[in-house]
Amino acid sequence: MRIDKYLKNSRLIKRRTVAKEACEQERIMINDKTAKPGSEVREGDVISIRFGTSTIKVKVTKLLETVRKEDASDMYEVVE
């Protein structure tokens, strides 16, 4: 699954266009490598997201195409 779509489906970032812009600004990293909007995500990958001065690291646990709001947090687990 593409990183921009994953971030939107998991509700880590609200909109896919915002996720795409974050990738283009090099604020998203997959396994310590800068991610492009089309970079593929797999289960077990660690994603780092920089929001201003803070950073969040999450581990991908599930890849779901369609997700209900209640199930979105099951797609990842917070590492840091």
mmCIF file of N, CA and C in Angstrom:
data_model
loop_
_atom_site.group_PDB
_atom_site.id
_atom_site.type_symbol
_atom_site.label_atom_id
_atom_site.label_comp_id
_atom_site.label_asym_id
_atom_site.label_seq_id
_atom_site.Cartn_x
_atom_site.Cartn_y
_atom_site.Cartn_z
ATOM 1 N N MET A 1 0.850 -1.180 0.000
ATOM 2 C CA MET A 1 0.000 0.000 0.000
ATOM 3 C C MET A 1 0.896 1.244 0.000
ATOM 4 N N ARG A 2 0.473 2.258 -0.703
ATOM 5 C CA ARG A 2 1.218 3.523 -0.740
ATOM 6 C C ARG A 2 1.199 4.188 0.630
ATOM 7 N N ILE A 3 2.298 4.881 0.963
ATOM 8 C CA ILE A 3 2.417 5.536 2.266
ATOM 9 C C ILE A 3 1.362 6.618 2.456
ATOM 10 N N ASP A 4 1.073 7.401 1.417
ATOM 11 C CA ASP A 4 0.079 8.468 1.585
ATOM 12 C C ASP A 4 -1.309 7.893 1.868
ATOM 13 N N LYS A 5 -1.645 6.797 1.215
ATOM 14 C CA LYS A 5 -2.944 6.151 1.460
ATOM 15 C C LYS A 5 -2.984 5.510 2.841
ATOM 16 N N TYR A 6 -1.878 4.902 3.262
ATOM 17 C CA TYR A 6 -1.817 4.278 4.582
ATOM 18 C C TYR A 6 -2.017 5.319 5.688
ATOM 19 N N LEU A 7 -1.337 6.453 5.569
ATOM 20 C CA LEU A 7 -1.451 7.495 6.589
ATOM 21 C C LEU A 7 -2.876 8.019 6.695
ATOM 22 N N LYS A 8 -3.562 8.117 5.571
ATOM 23 C CA LYS A 8 -4.956 8.565 5.572
ATOM 24 C C LYS A 8 -5.868 7.497 6.175
ATOM 25 N N ASN A 9 -5.719 6.237 5.742
ATOM 26 C CA ASN A 9 -6.578 5.156 6.234
ATOM 27 C C ASN A 9 -6.398 4.917 7.727
ATOM 28 N N SER A 10 -5.170 5.061 8.215
ATOM 29 C CA SER A 10 -4.901 4.824 9.629
ATOM 30 C C SER A 10 -5.248 6.039 10.493
ATOM 31 N N ARG A 11 -5.649 7.126 9.856
ATOM 32 C CA ARG A 11 -6.026 8.372 10.517
ATOM 33 C C ARG A 11 -4.845 9.035 11.236
ATOM 34 N N LEU A 12 -3.609 8.691 10.855
ATOM 35 C CA LEU A 12 -2.454 9.393 11.409
ATOM 36 C C LEU A 12 -2.377 10.802 10.833
ATOM 37 N N ILE A 13 -2.773 10.941 9.560
ATOM 38 C CA ILE A 13 -2.895 12.242 8.902
ATOM 39 C C ILE A 13 -4.290 12.292 8.301
ATOM 40 N N LYS A 14 -4.928 13.435 8.425
ATOM 41 C CA LYS A 14 -6.351 13.545 8.098
ATOM 42 C C LYS A 14 -6.686 13.347 6.622
ATOM 43 N N ARG A 15 -5.899 13.948 5.726
ATOM 44 C CA ARG A 15 -6.200 13.864 4.284
ATOM 45 C C ARG A 15 -5.027 13.329 3.511
ATOM 46 N N ARG A 16 -5.317 12.661 2.407
ATOM 47 C CA ARG A 16 -4.261 12.076 1.575
ATOM 48 C C ARG A 16 -3.380 13.159 0.945
ATOM 49 N N THR A 17 -3.971 14.287 0.586
ATOM 50 C CA THR A 17 -3.170 15.371 0.002
ATOM 51 C C THR A 17 -2.185 15.931 1.022
ATOM 52 N N VAL A 18 -2.599 15.999 2.285
ATOM 53 C CA VAL A 18 -1.707 16.472 3.347
ATOM 54 C C VAL A 18 -0.583 15.463 3.558
ATOM 55 N N ALA A 19 -0.896 14.169 3.487
ATOM 56 C CA ALA A 19 0.119 13.120 3.616
ATOM 57 C C ALA A 19 1.114 13.205 2.460
ATOM 58 N N LYS A 20 0.609 13.479 1.268
ATOM 59 C CA LYS A 20 1.464 13.606 0.092
ATOM 60 C C LYS A 20 2.421 14.790 0.263
ATOM 61 N N GLU A 21 1.899 15.915 0.726
ATOM 62 C CA GLU A 21 2.729 17.101 0.949
ATOM 63 C C GLU A 21 3.791 16.843 2.021
ATOM 64 N N ALA A 22 3.424 16.123 3.074
ATOM 65 C CA ALA A 22 4.382 15.801 4.141
ATOM 66 C C ALA A 22 5.528 14.947 3.594
ATOM 67 N N CYS A 23 5.212 14.013 2.695
ATOM 68 C CA CYS A 23 6.251 13.186 2.068
ATOM 69 C C CYS A 23 7.158 14.038 1.193
ATOM 70 N N GLU A 24 6.565 14.932 0.434
ATOM 71 C CA GLU A 24 7.353 15.794 -0.451
ATOM 72 C C GLU A 24 8.260 16.738 0.331
ATOM 73 N N GLN A 25 7.870 17.090 1.546
ATOM 74 C CA GLN A 25 8.681 17.959 2.399
ATOM 75 C C GLN A 25 9.651 17.157 3.269
ATOM 76 N N GLU A 26 9.763 15.859 2.994
ATOM 77 C CA GLU A 26 10.681 14.949 3.686
ATOM 78 C C GLU A 26 10.428 14.884 5.187
ATOM 79 N N ARG A 27 9.155 14.899 5.597
ATOM 80 C CA ARG A 27 8.803 14.782 7.011
ATOM 81 C C ARG A 27 8.372 13.358 7.373
ATOM 82 N N ILE A 28 8.291 12.473 6.387
ATOM 83 C CA ILE A 28 7.884 11.088 6.604
ATOM 84 C C ILE A 28 9.060 10.177 6.265
ATOM 85 N N MET A 29 9.352 9.223 7.158
ATOM 86 C CA MET A 29 10.426 8.268 6.906
ATOM 87 C C MET A 29 9.910 6.857 7.155
ATOM 88 N N ILE A 30 10.326 5.927 6.283
ATOM 89 C CA ILE A 30 9.989 4.516 6.457
ATOM 90 C C ILE A 30 11.297 3.783 6.699
ATOM 91 N N ASN A 31 11.421 3.139 7.858
ATOM 92 C CA ASN A 31 12.641 2.421 8.222
ATOM 93 C C ASN A 31 13.883 3.300 8.031
ATOM 94 N N ASP A 32 13.814 4.541 8.518
ATOM 95 C CA ASP A 32 14.910 5.519 8.479
ATOM 96 C C ASP A 32 15.325 5.933 7.072
ATOM 97 N N LYS A 33 14.442 5.783 6.094
ATOM 98 C CA LYS A 33 14.693 6.272 4.739
ATOM 99 C C LYS A 33 13.568 7.230 4.375
ATOM 100 N N THR A 34 13.918 8.341 3.740
ATOM 101 C CA THR A 34 12.921 9.331 3.343
ATOM 102 C C THR A 34 11.910 8.707 2.392
ATOM 103 N N ALA A 35 10.630 8.942 2.672
ATOM 104 C CA ALA A 35 9.560 8.342 1.878
ATOM 105 C C ALA A 35 9.027 9.322 0.839
ATOM 106 N N LYS A 36 8.723 8.803 -0.326
ATOM 107 C CA LYS A 36 8.017 9.561 -1.351
ATOM 108 C C LYS A 36 6.546 9.167 -1.236
ATOM 109 N N PRO A 37 5.621 9.963 -1.792
ATOM 110 C CA PRO A 37 4.193 9.643 -1.657
ATOM 111 C C PRO A 37 3.825 8.253 -2.175
ATOM 112 N N GLY A 38 4.570 7.733 -3.140
ATOM 113 C CA GLY A 38 4.249 6.426 -3.701
ATOM 114 C C GLY A 38 5.035 5.283 -3.093
ATOM 115 N N SER A 39 5.820 5.549 -2.054
ATOM 116 C CA SER A 39 6.608 4.490 -1.413
ATOM 117 C C SER A 39 5.683 3.435 -0.825
ATOM 118 N N GLU A 40 6.078 2.182 -0.966
ATOM 119 C CA GLU A 40 5.262 1.073 -0.474
ATOM 120 C C GLU A 40 5.514 0.824 1.010
ATOM 121 N N VAL A 41 4.438 0.506 1.735
ATOM 122 C CA VAL A 41 4.503 0.177 3.154
ATOM 123 C C VAL A 41 4.113 -1.282 3.314
ATOM 124 N N ARG A 42 4.825 -1.996 4.190
ATOM 125 C CA ARG A 42 4.516 -3.395 4.481
ATOM 126 C C ARG A 42 4.333 -3.553 5.984
ATOM 127 N N GLU A 43 3.698 -4.636 6.379
ATOM 128 C CA GLU A 43 3.542 -4.906 7.812
ATOM 129 C C GLU A 43 4.919 -5.071 8.434
ATOM 130 N N GLY A 44 5.118 -4.480 9.598
ATOM 131 C CA GLY A 44 6.403 -4.545 10.286
ATOM 132 C C GLY A 44 7.282 -3.332 10.056
ATOM 133 N N ASP A 45 6.958 -2.496 9.061
ATOM 134 C CA ASP A 45 7.733 -1.280 8.810
ATOM 135 C C ASP A 45 7.548 -0.285 9.952
ATOM 136 N N VAL A 46 8.565 0.529 10.190
ATOM 137 C CA VAL A 46 8.493 1.591 11.194
ATOM 138 C C VAL A 46 8.445 2.923 10.461
ATOM 139 N N ILE A 47 7.413 3.707 10.747
ATOM 140 C CA ILE A 47 7.202 4.995 10.093
ATOM 141 C C ILE A 47 7.453 6.107 11.107
ATOM 142 N N SER A 48 8.272 7.088 10.727
ATOM 143 C CA SER A 48 8.523 8.267 11.558
ATOM 144 C C SER A 48 7.843 9.463 10.895
ATOM 145 N N ILE A 49 7.095 10.217 11.686
ATOM 146 C CA ILE A 49 6.382 11.387 11.172
ATOM 147 C C ILE A 49 6.791 12.589 12.017
ATOM 148 N N ARG A 50 7.303 13.638 11.358
ATOM 149 C CA ARG A 50 7.683 14.869 12.045
ATOM 150 C C ARG A 50 6.546 15.872 11.953
ATOM 151 N N PHE A 51 6.022 16.281 13.106
ATOM 152 C CA PHE A 51 5.011 17.336 13.197
ATOM 153 C C PHE A 51 5.649 18.518 13.899
ATOM 154 N N GLY A 52 6.129 19.492 13.152
ATOM 155 C CA GLY A 52 6.776 20.654 13.760
ATOM 156 C C GLY A 52 7.995 20.234 14.556
ATOM 157 N N THR A 53 7.947 20.379 15.890
ATOM 158 C CA THR A 53 9.093 20.027 16.721
ATOM 159 C C THR A 53 9.013 18.610 17.278
ATOM 160 N N SER A 54 7.845 17.971 17.191
ATOM 161 C CA SER A 54 7.711 16.621 17.746
ATOM 162 C C SER A 54 7.756 15.559 16.647
ATOM 163 N N THR A 55 8.128 14.356 17.046
ATOM 164 C CA THR A 55 8.208 13.234 16.117
ATOM 165 C C THR A 55 7.473 12.053 16.730
ATOM 166 N N ILE A 56 6.737 11.332 15.901
ATOM 167 C CA ILE A 56 6.063 10.127 16.355
ATOM 168 C C ILE A 56 6.546 8.965 15.504
ATOM 169 N N LYS A 57 6.801 7.829 16.158
ATOM 170 C CA LYS A 57 7.205 6.617 15.452
ATOM 171 C C LYS A 57 6.142 5.568 15.677
ATOM 172 N N VAL A 58 5.690 4.954 14.589
ATOM 173 C CA VAL A 58 4.688 3.898 14.682
ATOM 174 C C VAL A 58 5.144 2.686 13.886
ATOM 175 N N LYS A 59 4.711 1.513 14.337
ATOM 176 C CA LYS A 59 5.001 0.268 13.635
ATOM 177 C C LYS A 59 3.724 -0.190 12.945
ATOM 178 N N VAL A 60 3.833 -0.536 11.675
ATOM 179 C CA VAL A 60 2.671 -0.967 10.887
ATOM 180 C C VAL A 60 2.286 -2.380 11.324
ATOM 181 N N THR A 61 1.035 -2.565 11.758
ATOM 182 C CA THR A 61 0.579 -3.889 12.161
ATOM 183 C C THR A 61 -0.396 -4.502 11.165
ATOM 184 N N LYS A 62 -1.175 -3.665 10.475
ATOM 185 C CA LYS A 62 -2.148 -4.146 9.489
ATOM 186 C C LYS A 62 -2.197 -3.198 8.305
ATOM 187 N N LEU A 63 -2.531 -3.749 7.148
ATOM 188 C CA LEU A 63 -2.796 -2.946 5.952
ATOM 189 C C LEU A 63 -4.225 -3.226 5.522
ATOM 190 N N LEU A 64 -5.091 -2.241 5.675
ATOM 191 C CA LEU A 64 -6.499 -2.393 5.324
ATOM 192 C C LEU A 64 -6.887 -1.355 4.289
ATOM 193 N N GLU A 65 -7.596 -1.784 3.243
ATOM 194 C CA GLU A 65 -8.021 -0.858 2.183
ATOM 195 C C GLU A 65 -9.158 0.051 2.645
ATOM 196 N N THR A 66 -10.153 -0.533 3.305
ATOM 197 C CA THR A 66 -11.274 0.258 3.820
ATOM 198 C C THR A 66 -11.321 0.078 5.329
ATOM 199 N N VAL A 67 -11.415 1.194 6.033
ATOM 200 C CA VAL A 67 -11.308 1.165 7.484
ATOM 201 C C VAL A 67 -12.390 2.031 8.106
ATOM 202 N N ARG A 68 -13.011 1.498 9.155
ATOM 203 C CA ARG A 68 -13.933 2.318 9.938
ATOM 204 C C ARG A 68 -13.122 3.099 10.963
ATOM 205 N N LYS A 69 -13.662 4.197 11.402
ATOM 206 C CA LYS A 69 -12.964 5.080 12.339
ATOM 207 C C LYS A 69 -12.507 4.325 13.590
ATOM 208 N N GLU A 70 -13.343 3.437 14.091
ATOM 209 C CA GLU A 70 -13.026 2.694 15.319
ATOM 210 C C GLU A 70 -11.860 1.724 15.124
ATOM 211 N N ASP A 71 -11.686 1.220 13.895
ATOM 212 C CA ASP A 71 -10.659 0.216 13.615
ATOM 213 C C ASP A 71 -9.339 0.818 13.146
ATOM 214 N N ALA A 72 -9.287 2.118 12.928
ATOM 215 C CA ALA A 72 -8.097 2.758 12.365
ATOM 216 C C ALA A 72 -6.884 2.603 13.285
ATOM 217 N N SER A 73 -7.077 2.674 14.584
ATOM 218 C CA SER A 73 -5.937 2.577 15.503
ATOM 219 C C SER A 73 -5.352 1.163 15.575
ATOM 220 N N ASP A 74 -6.051 0.172 15.046
ATOM 221 C CA ASP A 74 -5.528 -1.198 14.991
ATOM 222 C C ASP A 74 -4.485 -1.381 13.906
ATOM 223 N N MET A 75 -4.362 -0.401 13.003
ATOM 224 C CA MET A 75 -3.438 -0.511 11.882
ATOM 225 C C MET A 75 -1.987 -0.221 12.274
ATOM 226 N N TYR A 76 -1.766 0.324 13.489
ATOM 227 C CA TYR A 76 -0.415 0.678 13.912
ATOM 228 C C TYR A 76 -0.297 0.578 15.416
ATOM 229 N N GLU A 77 0.952 0.524 15.877
ATOM 230 C CA GLU A 77 1.222 0.626 17.305
ATOM 231 C C GLU A 77 2.327 1.657 17.498
ATOM 232 N N VAL A 78 2.166 2.511 18.474
ATOM 233 C CA VAL A 78 3.116 3.596 18.707
ATOM 234 C C VAL A 78 4.378 3.026 19.344
ATOM 235 N N VAL A 79 5.527 3.354 18.740
ATOM 236 C CA VAL A 79 6.811 2.882 19.243
ATOM 237 C C VAL A 79 7.427 3.940 20.155
ATOM 238 N N GLU A 80 7.429 5.190 19.700
ATOM 239 C CA GLU A 80 7.970 6.309 20.486
ATOM 240 C C GLU A 80 7.004 7.450 20.511
#
